Every structure is written in C-alpha cells, then in structure tokens.
Amino acid sequence: MDVLHSLKQKQAEISFTRSLNKTLDKILDKIELAKGNFNIADIYKNICQGLTAINIPSLIAIYDQRKKSIFIKNYCPSAEDDGLMANIIENELIDREMPLSPLRFYQMAFNNSYPFFYKNRSKDLLHRYPQYKSNLGKKDFNSIVAPLVLRGEAIGAIELFSPALNEAHLTIINNFTKSLAKSIANIILYQEIKKSEERYWDLFDNSYNGLIIFNKKRKFFVETNNKISQLAGYTRDEFQQINYLNLFTHEEKKKIEQLIENGNRDLIETKIVSKNGGNKFVELAITPTNTNYELLLSFNDITAEKIAEEKCKELDELNRRILDTSPISIVVLNRDGQIITANSYAKKILNLSKENLFTDNLLATEEISKNEILKNLYKKLLAKGSPFHYDDLAYWSNTEKKEKHFDIVAVPLLNKDQEVEGAISMAIDNTDAVVAKEKLKELNRHLEEKVKKRTEQLAMINEELGKILELKQKFISDASHELRTPLTVIQGNLDLAMQELQKMGRRIPEIYKLIRKEVEQMTSILTNLTMLTNADTNTEKLKYEKIELGVLTSSVEQSLRVLAKKKNITIEVRELEKPIVIYGDESKLEKVLLNLVRNAIKYTNRNGLIEIWTDKDNEGARINVKDNGIGIPEKDLPYIFERFYRVDKARSRNEGGTGLGLSIVKWAVEAHGGKVTVESELNRGSLFTVHLPTKR
C-alpha cells in the first residue's frame, strides 16, 4: 500500500509538472501571437487566468526599486481556493505598499534574480494574519516567488500558490519568467517603434515642403506627402503611375536625371509641371537615405518669390529706361559724395563710364570742385540734409565745344531712421535761357548807348524782350513738365510694386517707402516753384469772386481734420455772428490757409491746440491761425517767408517741408493787396495773421 501510494503521488507530481509547463507555454504563445497589441496589464491578466485554469492561485506584484517595496496589483483565486486566500489578499494587500523587510523570500528572489521556493506559505500567512485562522487552518500550501527582470532591473514578481509546488518547479518558472521578460521587452520595443513611425509619418505628411521618397533603382515614387499633392495636383495613387521625369519641365529633365543618378546631396532651383500643365518654381533638395537606392526629394514652392522677383526686375528696368530717356541729369550719391548711380544724360555731361561709376566722387569732378559755393552746398547737404537750388552752373563742354549752363536741385536721401545716407542731385540744362539772358544784357547795353538816337528801335527791342521772357517761362514750364513726367511714372511703378508685395504678404522694403517720399517731396517742390515762377512773370492771374471767410476756414478745418487727429491735435474754428465777406481768388486763399494750418500741425506737439478765427479792423478783414507749438526763434522771423528758408533744417525735412510754403503764402496775400504778419515765442507757439482788404 505504501508503494502504491508513493507511485500515485509520483504520477500526480509528474502530471502537475506537465500541466504547469504546458500552461506556461500557452501563456507565452498567446502573448507572442498578440504582436505588441498587449499592454503590461493585459499580460498580467493573462498569466493569472492561465494559472487559474489549472487551479493555481497567483498574484502579480509591482516592484518599486527606489522605495524597496512592492504593490500587489492582481490576484486570481482558483476554483478550489474557496476564498481561503482571497480574503487575505483582497482585504489586506491589494494596492497597498508592502515593504520587503518582512518578506525575505521576495527580497531574496529580487537579489538573486531567480525564483524562490517557500514551503508552508500558508503558515506564514496564518502567523501574520491570525484573524483568518478559521480559513487558513484548513489547508496547507506552498508558493514560488519568481522575479520579473527586464533589462537587468526587477520590475515586479509573480507568486504561485499550490500544495503541489516544490523546488523542482523553480527551473520551469525561471525559464517562463525569462521568456516572459523577453516578450515584454519586445512588446515595449514594438510599441516604441510604432509610435516613432507614427510620429515620422505625421511629420512627413504635414511637412511645409513637398516630400517624395524616390527609389532610384526602380525609378518610381515610393511615398509622397500631402504638400507635394497640393503642389503638383496628383494623388498618392497617381504618383505611383507617372514617370518621375514627367514631373519636371522638358529643359530640366536631363539635369534632374543626372542628379538622381548621382544620388548626392544637392540643392537646386528648378521648375515642375503640375497635373493641369502649369509650371511652378521650386527649390529642390536631394538627400540620400540610409539605403543605397532611396532618395528623399524635398520641394519648396518659391513661385510667388520668383514672380515677385521678375516683376521687380521688370519695374527696375522700366524705371531705368524712364530715367535714361529723361532730359534731366539725375545722380544718386552716397554719404561720401561718391556716385552710386546716374542716368544716361548725367553720364554724358559728367563723362562717366561703367568703370568709374562707383569710384568717382561728384565733389571731385572738374565742374564741381572749382566752385567753392556749390561744393560747400553739397557738403552741407550730405552732412546735415539741407536741400538746395543752385542757379546757373557754368562749365565748358568738351563734347559740344561750348559753355553749358545748368540749374541744380539737390535733396537728401534719408534712411528709415531719418538719417542722411546720401543725396539725389538733378541738373536742368539752362544753356538756352542763359544765352538769351546774355543776349538781353547785350541789347540793354546797346539801348543805353543809343536810346536818344534810336527811340524807334525801342518797340522792337521790347518785343524781343517779351519773347525772351516768354521763352524763359516756357523753358521753366517745359522743364517742370519733363521732370514731373518721370517722377509720376516712378511713383506709379513704386505704388504698383508695393501693392504686389502686399498681396503676397511680403514686407515692403524701406527703400521703396523712402524713394516714394522723396518723389512726393520733389513733385511738391516743382509745383511750388512753377507757381512762384508764374508769379514772378505775372502770368499767375487771380480769379476774383465773392468769398465768405467763415465758410473758407470751416472747409480747411475739415480737410486737415484727419491729419491733426494723427497727433491728437484739436482744431478750434471761431466765427463772428455776422459773416465776413471779401472779394478774392478762393483757390489761392484756400492754399494760403492750408499752408498755415499744415505748418501749425507739423510744429505742434501731440495733444496740442490750434485756433482759427476771423475778425475785422479799420483796414479790412483778418484770418488768424494760432498754435501752442514749438515757436520760431526771434533771429529767424525776418527770413521765414524767403524761398527755401527753414528754421530747423533737420526737423523741417523730417516733417516733409519744402521751404516754399510761406513764400507762396506771402505772394498770394500780397497779390490780393494784403499782408501777412507773424508773432512767435519759443516753446509757446506762433500766431500768423492774414490781413485782406474787404473790397477789390
């Protein structure tokens, strides 16, 4: 009977061992077949469920290496457990921190990285939890604690409970946990790779540039992203079907084929052909991959930049043609006086060539260097930004073999900080007018000598004089027109270029804004010069009509309200109860009032006050314009109505002044038989008063 019992016991042990080994193999197979779709929690669950199938209760413990403690996370009782272990583990241990000090067998398993056999594990539990004696005292069982080691570090443990467990099962459990650790490591690696691939393809698909992975061995597109589909108009499937060379223009195909064949890192500008047949400019970067036969092609769309570049080139060429056909000499200088650029007429009269265009200094030329006054005017312009008008520069032309005469107008070229970085100099050929003037002088000398004897010739000479004066006026008018025409074209082209850049969302270069401002300034100077020239020759006639001064002042205030608002300046207009009526040229008087109020706005600080009112005295009517601005120095008051005179040269230039506004005010008022007076105090403000007769 003892032998039979021993044999049955041995067979039961063999059967249990086979069942345990088979179950552990099934668990591993199931985990391997999941191919990374399991997470750690799923794996632990499957281990418990698999052991429960062969009536082996088990638990999963998570190891905290920093704290040297464990957390019981899973427990699966068997059908035969009858709640013996569940009461203890679920009530006392689940999700609770367990220090390793009282659990020596766990500590030994972690230290040795090998399963530990614990005989009579039930007695240990009964000792620590005597309140469960009624349950635990009914059945004895052993346990095996197997550490789960991943990459040389214990991450947890598996504990099996069964009376059938013995030390012979340690090897089986050890092989299982080692294989399990490898499976977990593979799953973690798989998931990391999967996430990395997902991130890569997300970056690939959403890249700002069009991207193509190209197989240069088989000559086809392996993969394309969304941007290249938008750029070329082909879907991903369509990219797989087209010949790669059909993506490029005919003239670019040979070059692209060579670059692809070489497979080197390259960056070129080229053109691609979209599905609809249109061409687009791209920046193509060719980058070899880790494989020997795949390349990464990156396409950066630069079509907008290329179109803008070509447009700018066209505008530059047009501006160049306009300047070169101008009958006015135009020269641009740097701060040192060196010639940066010049039009054809300037090159002709200054004898400039391509070789010396950027080396010649205008102040060192024969025509300028001999004239100390003119030379100093240029130096002052380049140093302080003071514009000037120089009449009658005379020099001998070797080309034309005669003396030439020019009127010169020069203005500063300012940068974005309103600092002088150069100058624009314009010379108008005044030779005919000077010759006519000299001829006139000669005639006058003859007249003085023969006036008594040849009075009959006086009428003829006067007629000749009138013609000459008309010629001078016509010359000035024609010269002004000829200068206005290229300026108008330049301004129009600049506006067109700035509009194109704004449409493309590009930043407008500061030089464009600077040139436009200077063109506007030059146009204003020409307008004012023409008016004053006509005034000098009495060709600027007044058109008299009935004017109500209150209506005039209100109209000017409305016109300049927006300009004043930019500096938060208040304009107050006061009127008498009884309207004041005069006779005069309404457009000229409106220009007078506009100039005075604009000046008040320019030289009044932010949040300032400008007052406009009309009244009468014994001499006639008065228009008063008062501000609380910066005022005018006493020493400058006698000269402010002179042409091109500025009190503060730098400030006036920055504010857009021409130095002609007050000259026009003085002429227009005096042409009406009136006068203009000024009272001013530094930092307190100025009062301009226009005195006008009430009757014609």
XYZ file of C-alpha atoms in Angstrom:
696
model
C 0.000 0.000 0.000
C 2.866 2.434 0.782
C 4.464 1.667 -2.572
C 1.148 2.184 -4.393
C 0.569 5.466 -2.559
C 4.076 6.618 -3.383
C 3.594 5.695 -7.049
C 0.312 7.598 -7.268
C 1.919 10.556 -5.576
C 4.796 10.474 -8.066
C 2.389 10.277 -11.028
C 0.420 13.236 -9.618
C 3.621 15.262 -9.365
C 4.561 14.412 -12.950
C 1.079 15.273 -14.160
C 1.099 18.578 -12.253
C 4.524 19.448 -13.631
C 3.458 18.706 -17.213
C 0.268 20.706 -16.781
C 2.186 23.662 -15.276
C 4.776 23.580 -18.047
C 2.118 23.326 -20.767
C 0.090 26.188 -19.258
C 3.106 28.474 -19.038
C 3.961 27.679 -22.686
C 0.392 28.546 -23.750
C 0.595 31.848 -21.896
C 3.845 32.692 -23.691
C 2.434 31.674 -27.076
C -0.649 33.832 -26.558
C 1.490 36.836 -25.642
C 3.785 36.303 -28.654
C 0.823 35.956 -31.028
C -0.536 39.321 -29.841
C 2.388 41.007 -31.678
C 2.571 44.011 -29.438
C -1.155 44.670 -29.057
C -0.987 43.721 -25.375
C -0.069 46.202 -22.705
C 1.531 45.145 -19.390
C -1.805 44.976 -17.580
C -3.185 42.604 -20.262
C -0.148 40.353 -19.904
C -0.531 40.096 -16.133
C -4.215 39.325 -16.524
C -3.485 36.521 -18.993
C -0.898 34.989 -16.633
C -3.394 34.878 -13.765
C -6.172 33.498 -15.962
C -3.920 30.822 -17.428
C -2.803 29.590 -13.983
C -6.361 29.676 -12.680
C -7.251 27.151 -15.396
C -5.030 24.553 -13.676
C -6.220 25.510 -10.170
C -3.129 27.523 -9.207
C -3.968 30.813 -7.449
C -1.468 33.553 -8.302
C -0.720 37.194 -7.750
C 1.221 39.894 -9.572
C 3.331 42.355 -7.570
C 4.878 45.567 -8.939
C 8.366 46.300 -7.565
C 9.396 49.845 -6.599
C 13.195 49.737 -6.612
C 13.567 53.259 -5.198
C 11.409 52.523 -2.134
C 12.415 48.821 -1.898
C 8.761 47.832 -1.672
C 6.064 46.060 -3.644
C 2.444 46.705 -4.619
C 0.055 43.770 -5.107
C -1.852 44.586 -8.297
C -3.546 41.328 -9.417
C -4.840 38.234 -7.651
C -6.619 35.333 -9.277
C -8.005 32.620 -6.985
C -8.582 29.097 -8.242
C -11.841 27.181 -8.204
C -10.581 25.141 -5.280
C -9.483 28.134 -3.259
C -12.848 28.599 -1.594
C -11.895 32.137 -0.674
C -9.127 30.981 1.657
C -6.503 33.316 0.092
C -8.857 35.862 -1.447
C -9.994 37.200 1.914
C -6.471 37.975 2.973
C -5.051 39.301 -0.246
C -8.043 41.304 -1.416
C -8.804 42.753 2.017
C -5.282 43.266 3.300
C -2.838 43.511 0.400
C -4.360 44.694 -2.895
C -2.969 48.132 -3.973
C -1.111 48.546 -0.721
C 2.570 49.264 -0.317
C 4.394 46.254 1.200
C 7.977 46.829 2.438
C 10.354 43.984 1.591
C 11.839 43.674 5.089
C 9.140 41.294 6.390
C 9.080 39.484 3.011
C 12.545 37.967 2.966
C 11.649 35.477 0.261
C 10.693 38.374 -2.097
C 13.928 40.133 -1.245
C 15.979 37.015 -1.948
C 14.213 36.466 -5.278
C 14.925 40.078 -6.377
C 18.565 39.955 -5.207
C 19.318 36.660 -6.966
C 17.083 37.278 -9.990
C 15.922 33.667 -9.533
C 12.640 32.124 -8.278
C 12.390 31.367 -4.570
C 10.536 28.314 -3.147
C 8.605 28.951 0.063
C 7.464 25.786 1.877
C 4.317 26.030 4.025
C 3.468 29.540 2.821
C 0.052 29.159 4.498
C 1.660 29.023 7.947
C 3.473 32.295 7.267
C 0.206 33.991 6.296
C -1.531 32.485 9.376
C 1.249 33.891 11.574
C 0.865 37.416 10.165
C -2.918 37.366 9.836
C -4.261 35.245 12.790
C -7.775 36.679 12.246
C -8.088 34.340 9.227
C -7.229 31.170 11.234
C -10.614 29.627 10.560
C -9.876 29.679 6.829
C -6.148 29.150 6.578
C -6.072 26.351 9.128
C -7.997 24.071 6.790
C -5.378 23.750 4.082
C -1.601 23.811 3.694
C 0.091 25.136 0.532
C 3.489 26.172 -0.776
C 4.432 29.078 -3.033
C 7.071 30.096 -5.584
C 8.029 33.754 -5.928
C 9.511 34.455 -9.402
C 11.088 37.880 -10.098
C 10.338 39.538 -13.410
C 13.629 41.064 -14.635
C 13.638 43.442 -17.582
C 16.933 44.812 -18.967
C 18.752 43.799 -15.791
C 16.233 45.507 -13.494
C 13.461 43.881 -11.433
C 10.094 45.376 -12.323
C 7.847 43.012 -10.381
C 7.154 39.460 -9.259
C 4.779 36.553 -9.853
C 3.794 34.365 -6.899
C 2.122 30.956 -7.416
C 0.240 29.146 -4.606
C -0.305 25.375 -4.563
C 0.291 22.339 -2.316
C 1.770 20.636 -5.385
C 4.547 23.199 -5.896
C 8.067 22.133 -4.940
C 11.673 23.107 -5.607
C 11.738 21.047 -8.790
C 9.402 23.624 -10.397
C 11.863 26.510 -9.916
C 13.601 25.816 -13.236
C 10.286 25.767 -15.123
C 9.183 29.039 -13.506
C 12.598 30.611 -14.119
C 12.520 29.736 -17.832
C 8.989 31.101 -18.035
C 9.812 34.459 -16.391
C 12.915 34.876 -18.574
C 10.891 34.234 -21.721
C 8.126 36.467 -20.396
C 10.615 39.293 -19.785
C 11.862 38.957 -23.365
C 8.282 39.109 -24.654
C 7.533 42.211 -22.585
C 10.759 43.847 -23.822
C 9.787 43.048 -27.435
C 6.293 44.452 -26.895
C 7.698 47.683 -25.394
C 10.198 47.986 -28.265
C 7.472 47.282 -30.820
C 5.222 49.939 -29.319
C 8.089 52.449 -29.197
C 8.926 51.764 -32.833
C 5.265 52.040 -33.762
C 4.964 55.405 -32.008
C 8.183 56.584 -33.637
C 6.892 55.565 -37.068
C 3.583 57.311 -36.420
C 5.416 60.483 -35.425
C 7.651 60.204 -38.505
C 4.755 59.777 -40.926
C 2.829 62.577 -39.222
C 5.807 64.888 -39.720
C 6.242 63.571 -43.263
C 2.595 64.125 -44.225
C 2.291 67.551 -42.616
C 5.651 68.972 -43.695
C 5.668 72.530 -45.087
C 7.698 71.237 -48.037
C 6.531 68.728 -50.606
C 8.299 65.396 -49.871
C 8.890 62.323 -52.043
C 10.728 59.126 -51.166
C 12.181 58.013 -54.506
C 13.572 54.597 -55.470
C 16.364 55.467 -57.901
C 16.973 51.788 -58.716
C 13.435 51.096 -59.906
C 12.757 54.735 -60.851
C 9.440 55.219 -59.042
C 7.936 57.246 -56.213
C 7.802 55.106 -53.052
C 5.873 57.581 -50.890
C 4.556 61.147 -51.202
C 3.090 63.608 -48.704
C 0.085 65.952 -48.753
C 2.104 69.065 -49.689
C 3.522 67.601 -52.904
C -0.013 66.514 -53.865
C -1.199 70.111 -53.382
C 1.799 71.422 -55.291
C 1.689 69.063 -58.268
C -2.030 68.186 -58.282
C -1.502 64.369 -58.226
C -2.967 61.984 -55.644
C -0.752 59.423 -53.912
C -2.046 56.689 -56.245
C -1.429 58.844 -59.331
C 2.150 59.482 -58.239
C 2.733 55.701 -58.322
C 1.702 55.575 -62.002
C 3.536 58.548 -63.593
C 7.095 58.626 -64.945
C 9.162 60.631 -62.467
C 10.692 62.764 -65.251
C 7.217 63.922 -66.326
C 7.094 65.920 -63.081
C 9.753 68.279 -64.484
C 9.839 70.616 -67.488
C 11.419 69.412 -70.723
C 14.507 71.600 -70.357
C 15.099 70.397 -66.765
C 14.653 66.630 -67.306
C 18.243 65.867 -68.324
C 19.708 67.764 -65.354
C 17.306 66.102 -62.877
C 18.022 62.651 -64.304
C 21.764 63.195 -63.805
C 21.300 64.435 -60.232
C 19.093 61.432 -59.386
C 21.625 59.071 -60.903
C 24.494 60.565 -58.883
C 22.390 60.362 -55.702
C 24.452 63.029 -53.956
C 23.203 65.726 -51.623
C 22.178 68.684 -53.839
C 20.111 71.879 -53.653
C 18.900 73.465 -56.896
C 16.218 75.761 -58.262
C 14.050 74.151 -60.913
C 10.526 74.046 -62.336
C 7.929 71.302 -62.035
C 4.905 70.601 -64.215
C 1.617 70.205 -62.346
C -1.165 67.860 -63.408
C -3.053 70.725 -65.095
C 0.023 71.626 -67.165
C 1.067 74.720 -65.225
C 4.667 75.355 -64.191
C 5.806 76.149 -60.682
C 9.179 77.283 -59.412
C 10.608 75.109 -56.630
C 13.745 74.739 -54.572
C 14.622 71.032 -54.817
C 16.762 69.404 -52.122
C 18.052 65.869 -52.852
C 19.104 63.927 -49.767
C 20.429 60.320 -49.745
C 18.819 57.965 -47.191
C 20.367 55.116 -45.211
C 19.607 52.774 -48.066
C 21.685 52.658 -51.232
C 18.769 53.109 -53.582
C 16.324 55.556 -51.939
C 16.433 59.356 -52.000
C 14.406 61.999 -50.195
C 13.259 64.749 -52.566
C 12.137 67.963 -50.832
C 10.237 70.606 -52.855
C 9.952 74.174 -51.515
C 7.460 76.258 -53.506
C 9.143 79.570 -54.463
C 6.745 80.505 -57.281
C 5.476 83.640 -55.547
C 9.012 84.801 -54.771
C 10.119 84.195 -58.374
C 7.140 86.083 -59.817
C 7.793 88.989 -57.444
C 11.483 88.903 -58.340
C 10.726 89.008 -62.069
C 8.190 91.805 -61.507
C 10.760 93.814 -59.584
C 13.297 93.267 -62.363
C 10.771 94.488 -64.934
C 9.964 97.542 -62.821
C 13.660 98.243 -62.275
C 14.266 98.018 -65.996
C 11.283 100.282 -66.727
C 12.478 102.829 -64.174
C 15.940 102.683 -65.692
C 14.551 103.342 -69.189
C 12.473 106.234 -67.884
C 15.448 107.793 -66.136
C 17.739 107.245 -69.122
C 15.326 108.977 -71.510
C 14.895 111.949 -69.191
C 16.398 115.250 -70.438
C 17.432 115.988 -66.854
C 20.699 114.851 -65.321
C 19.962 112.657 -62.270
C 22.764 111.448 -59.975
C 22.492 109.493 -56.694
C 25.340 109.948 -54.205
C 26.385 108.158 -51.039
C 27.305 109.931 -47.799
C 30.883 110.478 -49.038
C 29.775 112.045 -52.300
C 30.632 109.003 -54.426
C 28.335 108.396 -57.380
C 26.127 105.331 -56.752
C 24.095 105.552 -59.940
C 23.400 108.046 -62.708
C 21.149 108.219 -65.746
C 22.422 108.428 -69.329
C 22.258 112.210 -69.533
C 24.263 112.550 -66.305
C 26.884 110.104 -67.595
C 27.161 112.154 -70.786
C 27.664 115.562 -69.186
C 29.940 114.194 -66.429
C 31.817 111.877 -68.830
C 31.139 108.799 -66.673
C 31.743 105.174 -67.708
C 30.864 101.819 -66.145
C 34.419 101.535 -64.843
C 34.409 104.784 -62.867
C 30.689 104.954 -61.994
C 31.153 103.722 -58.428
C 34.561 105.300 -57.810
C 34.138 108.881 -58.977
C 33.290 111.495 -56.382
C 30.934 114.182 -57.646
C 32.594 116.815 -55.495
C 35.927 115.983 -57.125
C 34.688 116.435 -60.688
C 36.030 119.383 -62.613
C 32.606 121.026 -62.824
C 32.022 121.000 -59.024
C 35.495 121.166 -57.476
C 36.223 124.619 -58.928
C 33.005 126.088 -57.500
C 33.538 126.556 -53.757
C 29.984 127.767 -53.129
C 28.397 124.789 -54.879
C 30.896 122.390 -53.307
C 30.016 123.665 -49.827
C 26.302 123.336 -50.595
C 26.829 119.637 -51.429
C 28.903 119.131 -48.277
C 26.177 120.745 -46.165
C 23.547 118.601 -47.881
C 25.461 115.348 -47.246
C 26.303 116.315 -43.654
C 23.059 117.920 -42.459
C 20.458 117.019 -45.086
C 19.957 120.620 -46.267
C 18.429 120.692 -49.784
C 19.431 123.472 -52.158
C 18.696 125.086 -55.502
C 21.692 126.462 -57.367
C 21.172 128.685 -60.394
C 23.450 128.770 -63.403
C 26.381 126.397 -63.007
C 28.633 127.206 -65.986
C 31.293 124.887 -67.403
C 32.989 124.173 -70.747
C 31.702 121.072 -72.541
C 34.479 119.320 -74.446
C 31.863 117.185 -76.163
C 29.778 120.072 -77.503
C 32.705 122.538 -77.610
C 30.769 125.296 -75.893
C 29.908 126.648 -72.490
C 26.958 124.921 -70.819
C 24.737 126.234 -68.035
C 22.719 124.170 -65.539
C 20.273 124.826 -62.719
C 20.845 122.306 -59.920
C 18.284 120.981 -57.415
C 19.565 118.562 -54.760
C 17.715 116.837 -51.909
C 18.899 114.438 -49.170
C 18.407 110.675 -49.306
C 17.302 109.542 -45.852
C 17.214 106.084 -44.275
C 14.395 104.676 -42.140
C 15.782 106.487 -39.093
C 15.671 109.813 -40.976
C 19.437 109.912 -41.109
C 21.230 111.218 -44.191
C 22.745 108.365 -46.181
C 23.220 110.212 -49.469
C 21.651 112.668 -51.880
C 19.763 112.941 -55.172
C 21.126 115.664 -57.468
C 19.255 116.879 -60.569
C 20.704 119.260 -63.160
C 18.466 121.044 -65.677
C 20.101 122.336 -68.861
C 19.555 126.109 -68.785
C 22.013 126.988 -71.524
C 19.448 128.482 -73.903
C 17.969 130.641 -71.159
C 21.415 131.910 -70.104
C 22.354 132.644 -73.705
C 19.110 134.512 -74.075
C 19.811 136.395 -70.856
C 23.286 137.377 -72.042
C 21.830 138.450 -75.326
C 19.350 140.549 -73.427
C 22.136 142.190 -71.464
C 23.930 142.981 -74.671
C 20.826 144.529 -76.125
C 20.316 146.578 -72.985
C 23.825 147.961 -73.258
C 23.186 148.995 -76.812
C 19.909 150.547 -75.798
C 21.578 152.615 -73.071
C 24.062 153.976 -75.612
C 21.601 154.706 -78.403
C 18.362 155.400 -76.538
C 18.336 159.078 -77.562
C 19.139 158.496 -81.209
C 17.208 155.339 -81.898
C 13.989 155.511 -79.911
C 12.183 153.931 -82.829
C 14.079 150.724 -82.100
C 12.755 150.567 -78.510
C 9.499 148.901 -79.503
C 11.364 146.219 -81.415
C 13.695 145.561 -78.541
C 10.779 145.368 -76.080
C 9.082 142.880 -78.355
C 12.291 140.840 -78.412
C 12.461 141.097 -74.648
C 8.919 139.811 -74.307
C 9.755 136.847 -76.480
C 12.795 136.087 -74.403
C 10.769 136.306 -71.168
C 8.160 134.033 -72.722
C 10.948 131.664 -73.744
C 12.256 131.634 -70.172
C 8.796 130.968 -68.773
C 8.208 128.255 -71.385
C 11.570 126.708 -70.570
C 10.792 126.603 -66.863
C 7.327 125.216 -67.567
C 8.676 122.595 -70.029
C 11.481 121.640 -67.663
C 8.990 121.250 -64.828
C 6.753 119.115 -67.060
C 9.667 116.958 -68.205
C 10.698 116.409 -64.605
C 7.156 115.710 -63.427
C 6.576 113.019 -66.058
C 9.320 110.596 -64.907
C 8.513 111.379 -61.290
C 4.855 110.452 -61.895
C 5.865 107.223 -63.643
C 8.345 106.372 -60.847
C 5.651 106.966 -58.221
C 3.138 104.842 -60.146
C 5.561 101.967 -60.541
C 6.571 102.139 -56.897
C 2.904 102.003 -55.850
C 2.358 99.008 -58.165
C 5.387 97.200 -56.730
C 4.288 97.898 -53.151
C 0.768 96.624 -53.929
C 2.197 93.406 -55.414
C 4.353 92.830 -52.345
C 1.355 93.452 -50.034
C -0.725 90.904 -51.989
C 1.990 88.308 -51.417
C 2.201 89.141 -47.697
C 5.792 90.331 -48.159
C 7.359 93.130 -46.151
C 7.732 96.328 -48.196
C 11.422 97.349 -48.283
C 12.116 100.639 -46.518
C 13.968 101.972 -49.590
C 10.685 101.778 -51.568
C 8.907 103.908 -48.964
C 11.877 106.270 -48.834
C 12.010 106.787 -52.622
C 8.224 107.353 -52.756
C 8.500 110.004 -50.036
C 11.331 111.732 -51.906
C 9.397 111.649 -55.196
C 6.380 113.252 -53.471
C 8.723 115.870 -51.995
C 10.258 116.624 -55.401
C 6.806 116.879 -57.018
C 5.708 119.344 -54.331
C 8.866 121.430 -54.900
C 8.199 121.561 -58.652
C 4.543 122.575 -58.134
C 5.502 125.369 -55.784
C 8.416 126.530 -57.968
C 6.125 126.676 -61.004
C 3.575 128.783 -59.120
C 6.270 131.185 -57.859
C 7.872 131.385 -61.311
C 4.497 132.266 -62.836
C 4.059 134.836 -60.088
C 7.437 136.360 -60.930
C 6.398 136.737 -64.568
C 2.866 137.940 -63.697
C 1.321 135.009 -65.529
C -0.348 133.664 -62.374
C -3.637 135.577 -62.524
C -6.221 135.904 -59.748
C -9.873 134.997 -60.322
C -11.926 137.290 -58.125
C -15.184 136.135 -56.639
C -17.289 136.661 -53.520
C -15.835 134.709 -50.550
C -17.331 134.152 -47.102
C -14.351 133.714 -44.749
C -16.278 131.558 -42.244
C -17.065 129.014 -44.961
C -13.417 129.066 -46.100
C -11.997 128.409 -42.603
C -14.511 125.614 -41.943
C -13.618 123.924 -45.248
C -9.888 123.996 -44.436
C -10.515 122.606 -40.933
C -12.486 119.668 -42.400
C -9.723 118.976 -44.958
C -6.997 118.784 -42.270
C -9.026 117.129 -39.513
C -7.609 113.642 -40.260
C -4.014 114.955 -40.346
C -4.494 116.677 -36.970
C -6.122 113.571 -35.469
C -2.926 111.552 -36.107
C -1.213 113.746 -33.445
C -4.418 114.122 -31.369
C -4.385 117.869 -32.082
C -7.598 119.853 -31.581
C -8.539 122.480 -34.195
C -10.991 125.133 -32.937
C -12.708 127.393 -35.503
C -14.403 130.555 -34.201
C -16.727 132.730 -36.316
C -18.390 136.081 -35.812
C -22.158 136.144 -35.696
C -22.167 138.338 -38.784
C -20.377 136.741 -41.761
C -17.291 138.493 -43.166
C -17.336 138.741 -46.963
C -14.372 139.708 -49.188
C -13.515 139.529 -52.891
C -10.600 137.391 -53.991
C -9.306 134.166 -55.585
C -10.823 131.433 -53.435
C -8.351 128.688 -54.528
C -5.326 130.902 -53.756
C -6.644 131.957 -50.344
C -7.555 128.361 -49.536
C -3.930 127.366 -50.351
C -2.747 130.169 -48.016
C -4.861 128.901 -45.133
C -3.973 125.227 -45.848
C -0.229 126.035 -45.721
C -0.570 127.954 -42.437
C -2.654 125.257 -40.706
C -0.431 122.422 -42.032
C 2.619 124.199 -40.618
C 0.814 124.615 -37.293
C 0.082 120.853 -37.209
C 3.712 119.960 -38.140
C 5.245 122.067 -35.381
C 2.676 121.474 -32.657
C 3.321 118.623 -30.248
C 0.834 115.818 -29.627
C -2.389 116.770 -27.789
C -1.832 120.402 -28.816
C -4.371 123.116 -29.750
C -4.757 125.137 -32.979
C -7.166 128.116 -33.061
C -8.582 129.686 -36.227
C -10.763 132.796 -36.168
C -11.720 135.747 -38.355
C -12.317 139.392 -37.408
C -12.230 142.921 -38.839
C -10.440 146.170 -38.185
C -10.318 149.567 -39.873
C -8.040 148.219 -42.625
C -10.148 145.214 -43.571
C -10.628 141.552 -42.668
C -8.221 139.244 -40.825
C -7.690 135.488 -40.680
C -5.799 134.342 -37.580
C -4.049 130.956 -37.119
C -2.615 130.357 -33.648
C -0.865 127.266 -32.225
C 0.828 126.294 -28.945
C 3.712 124.525 -30.714
C 7.489 124.885 -30.646
C 7.577 128.511 -31.846
C 10.128 130.325 -34.054
C 13.430 131.856 -32.827
C 13.450 135.627 -32.987
C 16.528 135.683 -35.228
C 14.706 133.621 -37.883
C 11.471 135.660 -38.036
C 12.698 138.165 -40.703
C 13.574 135.310 -43.113
C 10.774 132.756 -42.786
C 8.950 133.992 -45.913
C 12.065 133.620 -48.091
C 12.184 130.779 -50.578
C 13.821 127.546 -49.306
C 14.450 129.036 -45.877
C 13.958 126.647 -42.977
C 14.200 127.450 -39.284
C 15.153 123.892 -38.225
C 16.599 122.172 -41.271
C 16.583 118.617 -39.922
C 13.126 118.873 -38.331
C 11.613 120.555 -41.372
C 12.963 117.855 -43.629
C 11.640 115.093 -41.379
C 8.216 116.755 -41.374
C 8.140 116.872 -45.161
C 8.620 120.645 -45.679
C 9.921 122.183 -48.923
C 10.827 125.667 -47.726
C 8.373 127.224 -50.215
C 5.051 127.156 -48.353
C 5.384 130.501 -46.561
C 6.798 132.077 -49.752
C 3.581 131.103 -51.526
C 1.519 132.447 -48.592
C 3.296 135.821 -48.783
C 2.907 136.090 -52.580
C -0.793 135.104 -52.611
C -1.717 137.509 -49.786
C 0.231 140.404 -51.313
C -1.314 139.654 -54.741
C -4.697 140.362 -53.064
C -3.360 143.682 -51.790
C -2.891 142.369 -48.253
C -0.081 141.372 -45.973
C 0.834 138.546 -43.590
C 2.360 139.059 -40.133
C 3.707 136.656 -37.515
C 4.203 136.713 -33.752
C 6.068 133.845 -32.127
C 7.706 132.764 -28.883
C 9.902 129.695 -28.453
C 8.083 126.763 -26.832
C 4.920 128.847 -26.523
C 3.624 128.877 -30.087
C 3.029 131.183 -33.048
C 0.281 133.471 -34.376
C 0.037 134.113 -38.137
C -2.371 136.880 -39.220
C -3.506 137.383 -42.828
C -4.713 140.962 -43.489
C -7.023 141.285 -46.518
C -8.988 144.191 -47.966
C -12.763 143.734 -47.923
C -13.141 145.466 -51.291
C -11.434 144.817 -54.579
